[in-house]
């Protein structure tokens, strides 16, 4: 069965650069969530989208932005990268009306040098 | 506020030992409760869930009971295996239509032969 696909799997950037992370949800899933997991920490909710509209916002820095496209894939854009942005970024998808089950991707490991 | 407090790790057990990982929560409403598991190098996978008081979630030999009176959702397994070695996250979501999760800090379990 198709799962949530994230790309790239690994990304290395330098301070003040920009990065774009992509997430392709499970087919027919209309809701996408982004989480940030720092080294040895629990995942922190960043932002979510339902039907291409932002549905909820968590601890996402102003330097980050995200959107969901007409094919339901989502991109997380990160600018002016800082060392503290180094983390594993998870995307998850769900059916808005299908209960609370989230399916997670394997994550993008971002390293800021 | 909404938060999850999890037993700190790491936890090291011998194969076939009994496992308990404690989890307590605070929530402003009536949350659904989850246990997620993260195997090395992989994304988060839903292990089990419970959506109302006294519900018992179970999967792969793991169980957890939603205890409203003690605001707890402890994870248990009667006989762990080496393949259970992973990080376990307790999480809650509020049934407000926004499916974002609040995670605990995770407990690393290592099972030795």
mmCIF file of C-alpha atoms in Angstrom:
data_model
loop_
_atom_site.group_PDB
_atom_site.id
_atom_site.type_symbol
_atom_site.label_atom_id
_atom_site.label_comp_id
_atom_site.label_asym_id
_atom_site.label_seq_id
_atom_site.Cartn_x
_atom_site.Cartn_y
_atom_site.Cartn_z
ATOM 1 C CA UNK A 1 0.000 0.000 0.000
ATOM 2 C CA UNK A 2 1.194 3.513 -0.761
ATOM 3 C CA UNK A 3 2.542 5.450 2.185
ATOM 4 C CA UNK A 4 3.416 9.055 2.856
ATOM 5 C CA UNK A 5 6.440 10.008 0.801
ATOM 6 C CA UNK A 6 8.836 12.718 1.788
ATOM 7 C CA UNK A 7 11.713 14.158 -0.152
ATOM 8 C CA UNK A 8 14.538 14.582 0.118
ATOM 9 C CA UNK A 9 15.483 11.957 2.678
ATOM 10 C CA UNK A 10 18.505 13.950 3.787
ATOM 11 C CA UNK A 11 19.397 17.591 3.239
ATOM 12 C CA UNK A 12 22.488 19.529 4.197
ATOM 13 C CA UNK A 13 22.410 23.315 4.161
ATOM 14 C CA UNK A 14 24.477 26.154 5.502
ATOM 15 C CA UNK A 15 23.307 28.924 7.795
ATOM 16 C CA UNK A 16 21.163 31.575 6.134
ATOM 17 C CA UNK A 17 20.349 29.314 3.194
ATOM 18 C CA UNK A 18 16.860 28.206 2.242
ATOM 19 C CA UNK A 19 15.398 24.720 2.063
ATOM 20 C CA UNK A 20 12.252 23.197 0.625
ATOM 21 C CA UNK A 21 10.861 19.938 1.936
ATOM 22 C CA UNK A 22 8.189 18.039 0.066
ATOM 23 C CA UNK A 23 5.477 15.701 1.244
ATOM 24 C CA UNK A 24 3.220 13.487 -0.832
ATOM 25 C CA UNK A 25 0.289 12.173 1.217
ATOM 26 C CA UNK A 26 -1.417 8.847 0.882
ATOM 27 C CA UNK A 27 -3.792 8.917 -2.113
ATOM 28 C CA UNK A 28 -7.205 10.381 -1.212
ATOM 29 C CA UNK A 29 -5.906 11.865 2.032
ATOM 30 C CA UNK A 30 -6.875 15.520 2.170
ATOM 31 C CA UNK A 31 -5.034 16.631 5.303
ATOM 32 C CA UNK A 32 -1.321 17.101 5.774
ATOM 33 C CA UNK A 33 0.621 17.835 8.967
ATOM 34 C CA UNK A 34 4.202 18.895 9.518
ATOM 35 C CA UNK A 35 6.202 18.015 12.637
ATOM 36 C CA UNK A 36 9.715 18.904 13.710
ATOM 37 C CA UNK A 37 11.718 16.494 15.857
ATOM 38 C CA UNK A 38 14.958 17.828 17.262
ATOM 39 C CA UNK A 39 17.728 15.412 18.294
ATOM 40 C CA UNK A 40 16.487 13.287 21.171
ATOM 41 C CA UNK A 41 13.280 15.288 21.452
ATOM 42 C CA UNK A 42 9.606 14.648 20.901
ATOM 43 C CA UNK A 43 7.959 15.730 17.665
ATOM 44 C CA UNK A 44 6.552 19.236 17.758
ATOM 45 C CA UNK A 45 3.576 20.154 15.611
ATOM 46 C CA UNK A 46 4.323 22.917 13.111
ATOM 47 C CA UNK A 47 1.344 23.374 10.825
ATOM 48 C CA UNK A 48 -1.453 21.505 9.052
ATOM 49 C CA UNK A 49 -3.516 21.887 5.903
ATOM 50 C CA UNK A 50 -6.933 20.630 4.925
ATOM 51 C CA UNK A 51 -8.155 20.940 1.355
ATOM 52 C CA UNK A 52 -5.300 23.322 0.526
ATOM 53 C CA UNK A 53 -6.152 25.696 3.348
ATOM 54 C CA UNK A 54 -4.193 26.067 6.564
ATOM 55 C CA UNK A 55 -6.218 24.325 9.257
ATOM 56 C CA UNK A 56 -4.049 24.668 12.331
ATOM 57 C CA UNK A 57 -0.801 26.285 13.334
ATOM 58 C CA UNK A 58 1.647 25.219 15.980
ATOM 59 C CA UNK A 59 5.172 26.276 16.811
ATOM 60 C CA UNK A 60 6.217 27.161 13.278
ATOM 61 C CA UNK A 61 8.774 29.998 13.101
ATOM 62 C CA UNK A 62 7.986 33.026 10.969
ATOM 63 C CA UNK A 63 10.957 32.075 8.771
ATOM 64 C CA UNK A 64 9.060 28.980 7.694
ATOM 65 C CA UNK A 65 6.070 28.816 5.401
ATOM 66 C CA UNK A 66 4.107 25.961 3.956
ATOM 67 C CA UNK A 67 1.356 25.294 1.505
ATOM 68 C CA UNK A 68 -0.732 22.472 0.135
ATOM 69 C CA UNK A 69 -1.223 22.192 -3.598
ATOM 70 C CA UNK A 70 -4.144 21.081 -5.731
ATOM 71 C CA UNK A 71 -2.787 17.517 -5.863
ATOM 72 C CA UNK A 72 -2.662 17.616 -2.034
ATOM 73 C CA UNK A 73 1.079 17.429 -1.800
ATOM 74 C CA UNK A 74 2.629 19.928 0.571
ATOM 75 C CA UNK A 75 5.886 21.856 0.723
ATOM 76 C CA UNK A 76 7.592 23.318 3.751
ATOM 77 C CA UNK A 77 9.784 26.293 2.867
ATOM 78 C CA UNK A 78 12.456 27.287 5.327
ATOM 79 C CA UNK A 79 14.457 30.476 4.949
ATOM 80 C CA UNK A 80 17.378 32.050 6.804
ATOM 81 C CA UNK A 81 18.257 28.664 8.193
ATOM 82 C CA UNK A 82 19.766 28.509 11.658
ATOM 83 C CA UNK A 83 21.810 25.798 13.339
ATOM 84 C CA UNK A 84 18.848 25.077 15.600
ATOM 85 C CA UNK A 85 16.734 24.157 12.600
ATOM 86 C CA UNK A 86 18.692 20.918 12.298
ATOM 87 C CA UNK A 87 16.078 18.275 12.943
ATOM 88 C CA UNK A 88 14.019 15.493 11.490
ATOM 89 C CA UNK A 89 10.951 16.899 9.748
ATOM 90 C CA UNK A 90 7.998 14.575 9.546
ATOM 91 C CA UNK A 91 4.996 14.888 7.350
ATOM 92 C CA UNK A 92 1.799 13.008 8.130
ATOM 93 C CA UNK A 93 -1.479 12.678 6.287
ATOM 94 C CA UNK A 94 -5.006 11.715 7.183
ATOM 95 C CA UNK A 95 -8.570 11.836 6.034
ATOM 96 C CA UNK A 96 -10.159 14.807 7.717
ATOM 97 C CA UNK A 97 -13.387 13.011 8.275
ATOM 98 C CA UNK A 98 -11.838 9.590 8.746
ATOM 99 C CA UNK A 99 -10.975 9.716 12.390
ATOM 100 C CA UNK A 100 -7.748 10.664 14.012
ATOM 101 C CA UNK A 101 -5.342 8.219 12.481
ATOM 102 C CA UNK A 102 -2.278 9.921 11.093
ATOM 103 C CA UNK A 103 0.112 8.160 8.765
ATOM 104 C CA UNK A 104 3.653 9.425 9.012
ATOM 105 C CA UNK A 105 6.369 9.590 6.400
ATOM 106 C CA UNK A 106 9.939 8.563 7.153
ATOM 107 C CA UNK A 107 10.989 12.166 7.533
ATOM 108 C CA UNK A 108 13.567 14.504 6.042
ATOM 109 C CA UNK A 109 16.744 14.847 8.059
ATOM 110 C CA UNK A 110 17.885 18.453 7.760
ATOM 111 C CA UNK A 111 21.372 19.360 8.864
ATOM 112 C CA UNK A 112 22.317 23.022 9.017
ATOM 113 C CA UNK A 113 26.057 23.608 9.150
ATOM 114 C CA UNK B 1 -3.031 23.491 28.578
ATOM 115 C CA UNK B 2 -2.579 20.197 26.806
ATOM 116 C CA UNK B 3 0.427 18.059 27.530
ATOM 117 C CA UNK B 4 1.686 14.528 27.890
ATOM 118 C CA UNK B 5 4.148 13.364 30.520
ATOM 119 C CA UNK B 6 5.972 10.175 29.831
ATOM 120 C CA UNK B 7 8.224 7.965 31.865
ATOM 121 C CA UNK B 8 11.813 8.855 31.136
ATOM 122 C CA UNK B 9 14.085 6.322 29.588
ATOM 123 C CA UNK B 10 16.051 4.635 28.513
ATOM 124 C CA UNK B 11 14.521 1.340 29.510
ATOM 125 C CA UNK B 12 16.533 -1.841 29.088
ATOM 126 C CA UNK B 13 14.840 -5.214 29.501
ATOM 127 C CA UNK B 14 15.707 -8.808 28.876
ATOM 128 C CA UNK B 15 13.723 -10.707 26.299
ATOM 129 C CA UNK B 16 10.375 -11.997 27.645
ATOM 130 C CA UNK B 17 10.320 -9.462 30.480
ATOM 131 C CA UNK B 18 7.208 -7.466 31.336
ATOM 132 C CA UNK B 19 7.084 -3.897 30.040
ATOM 133 C CA UNK B 20 5.339 -0.868 31.474
ATOM 134 C CA UNK B 21 5.841 2.647 30.157
ATOM 135 C CA UNK B 22 3.910 5.232 32.138
ATOM 136 C CA UNK B 23 2.032 8.073 30.479
ATOM 137 C CA UNK B 24 -0.150 10.730 32.042
ATOM 138 C CA UNK B 25 -1.843 13.650 30.371
ATOM 139 C CA UNK B 26 -3.510 16.971 30.906
ATOM 140 C CA UNK B 27 -6.081 18.216 28.447
ATOM 141 C CA UNK B 28 -8.624 20.995 28.191
ATOM 142 C CA UNK B 29 -11.205 18.748 26.615
ATOM 143 C CA UNK B 30 -11.808 15.059 26.068
ATOM 144 C CA UNK B 31 -8.765 13.781 24.235
ATOM 145 C CA UNK B 32 -8.083 10.697 22.233
ATOM 146 C CA UNK B 33 -4.921 8.948 23.369
ATOM 147 C CA UNK B 34 -2.294 7.198 21.300
ATOM 148 C CA UNK B 35 0.931 5.294 21.484
ATOM 149 C CA UNK B 36 3.302 5.730 18.546
ATOM 150 C CA UNK B 37 6.454 3.717 17.954
ATOM 151 C CA UNK B 38 9.552 4.885 16.119
ATOM 152 C CA UNK B 39 11.957 2.217 14.954
ATOM 153 C CA UNK B 40 15.529 3.265 14.160
ATOM 154 C CA UNK B 41 15.700 5.344 10.999
ATOM 155 C CA UNK B 42 11.961 5.243 10.415
ATOM 156 C CA UNK B 43 8.962 7.473 10.857
ATOM 157 C CA UNK B 44 6.349 7.264 13.553
ATOM 158 C CA UNK B 45 3.875 4.418 13.383
ATOM 159 C CA UNK B 46 0.606 4.253 15.250
ATOM 160 C CA UNK B 47 0.779 1.369 17.705
ATOM 161 C CA UNK B 48 -2.603 1.667 19.394
ATOM 162 C CA UNK B 49 -5.203 4.187 20.414
ATOM 163 C CA UNK B 50 -8.213 4.771 22.663
ATOM 164 C CA UNK B 51 -10.830 7.424 22.132
ATOM 165 C CA UNK B 52 -12.819 7.436 25.383
ATOM 166 C CA UNK B 53 -12.543 6.569 29.031
ATOM 167 C CA UNK B 54 -12.095 2.875 29.874
ATOM 168 C CA UNK B 55 -11.303 1.989 26.259
ATOM 169 C CA UNK B 56 -8.432 -0.427 25.865
ATOM 170 C CA UNK B 57 -6.229 -0.156 22.816
ATOM 171 C CA UNK B 58 -4.215 -3.203 21.820
ATOM 172 C CA UNK B 59 -1.881 -4.243 19.024
ATOM 173 C CA UNK B 60 1.049 -6.655 18.604
ATOM 174 C CA UNK B 61 0.759 -7.742 22.240
ATOM 175 C CA UNK B 62 0.858 -4.172 23.544
ATOM 176 C CA UNK B 63 -2.061 -2.793 25.551
ATOM 177 C CA UNK B 64 -3.040 0.519 27.105
ATOM 178 C CA UNK B 65 -6.216 1.503 28.947
ATOM 179 C CA UNK B 66 -7.622 5.039 28.935
ATOM 180 C CA UNK B 67 -8.022 5.905 32.635
ATOM 181 C CA UNK B 68 -9.865 9.172 33.053
ATOM 182 C CA UNK B 69 -9.776 9.085 36.853
ATOM 183 C CA UNK B 70 -5.979 8.949 36.895
ATOM 184 C CA UNK B 71 -5.506 10.739 33.518
ATOM 185 C CA UNK B 72 -3.238 7.916 32.447
ATOM 186 C CA UNK B 73 -2.610 5.708 29.432
ATOM 187 C CA UNK B 74 0.190 3.356 30.459
ATOM 188 C CA UNK B 75 1.640 1.033 27.833
ATOM 189 C CA UNK B 76 2.131 -2.615 28.774
ATOM 190 C CA UNK B 77 3.371 -5.791 27.168
ATOM 191 C CA UNK B 78 3.601 -9.119 28.897
ATOM 192 C CA UNK B 79 6.668 -10.457 27.099
ATOM 193 C CA UNK B 80 8.918 -8.171 25.082
ATOM 194 C CA UNK B 81 11.043 -9.252 22.138
ATOM 195 C CA UNK B 82 14.288 -7.900 20.727
ATOM 196 C CA UNK B 83 12.281 -6.567 17.775
ATOM 197 C CA UNK B 84 10.343 -4.302 20.165
ATOM 198 C CA UNK B 85 13.438 -2.157 20.636
ATOM 199 C CA UNK B 86 12.361 1.329 19.582
ATOM 200 C CA UNK B 87 11.305 4.697 20.923
ATOM 201 C CA UNK B 88 7.720 4.856 22.178
ATOM 202 C CA UNK B 89 5.744 8.087 22.207
ATOM 203 C CA UNK B 90 2.527 8.711 24.090
ATOM 204 C CA UNK B 91 0.343 11.333 22.430
ATOM 205 C CA UNK B 92 -3.037 12.989 22.659
ATOM 206 C CA UNK B 93 -5.276 14.792 20.251
ATOM 207 C CA UNK B 94 -8.278 16.880 21.040
ATOM 208 C CA UNK B 95 -11.494 15.970 19.351
ATOM 209 C CA UNK B 96 -11.983 19.445 18.009
ATOM 210 C CA UNK B 97 -11.579 18.627 14.365
ATOM 211 C CA UNK B 98 -7.913 19.575 14.321
ATOM 212 C CA UNK B 99 -6.041 16.303 14.344
ATOM 213 C CA UNK B 100 -2.666 17.549 15.437
ATOM 214 C CA UNK B 101 -1.008 15.550 18.125
ATOM 215 C CA UNK B 102 0.686 16.537 21.358
ATOM 216 C CA UNK B 103 3.542 14.132 22.027
ATOM 217 C CA UNK B 104 5.338 13.057 25.132
ATOM 218 C CA UNK B 105 9.124 13.091 25.159
ATOM 219 C CA UNK B 106 9.454 9.466 24.126
ATOM 220 C CA UNK B 107 10.886 6.456 25.944
ATOM 221 C CA UNK B 108 13.661 4.460 24.350
ATOM 222 C CA UNK B 109 13.292 0.731 24.922
ATOM 223 C CA UNK B 110 16.145 -1.674 24.359
ATOM 224 C CA UNK B 111 15.457 -5.384 24.645
ATOM 225 C CA UNK B 112 18.478 -7.617 25.020
ATOM 226 C CA UNK B 113 18.524 -11.332 24.188
#
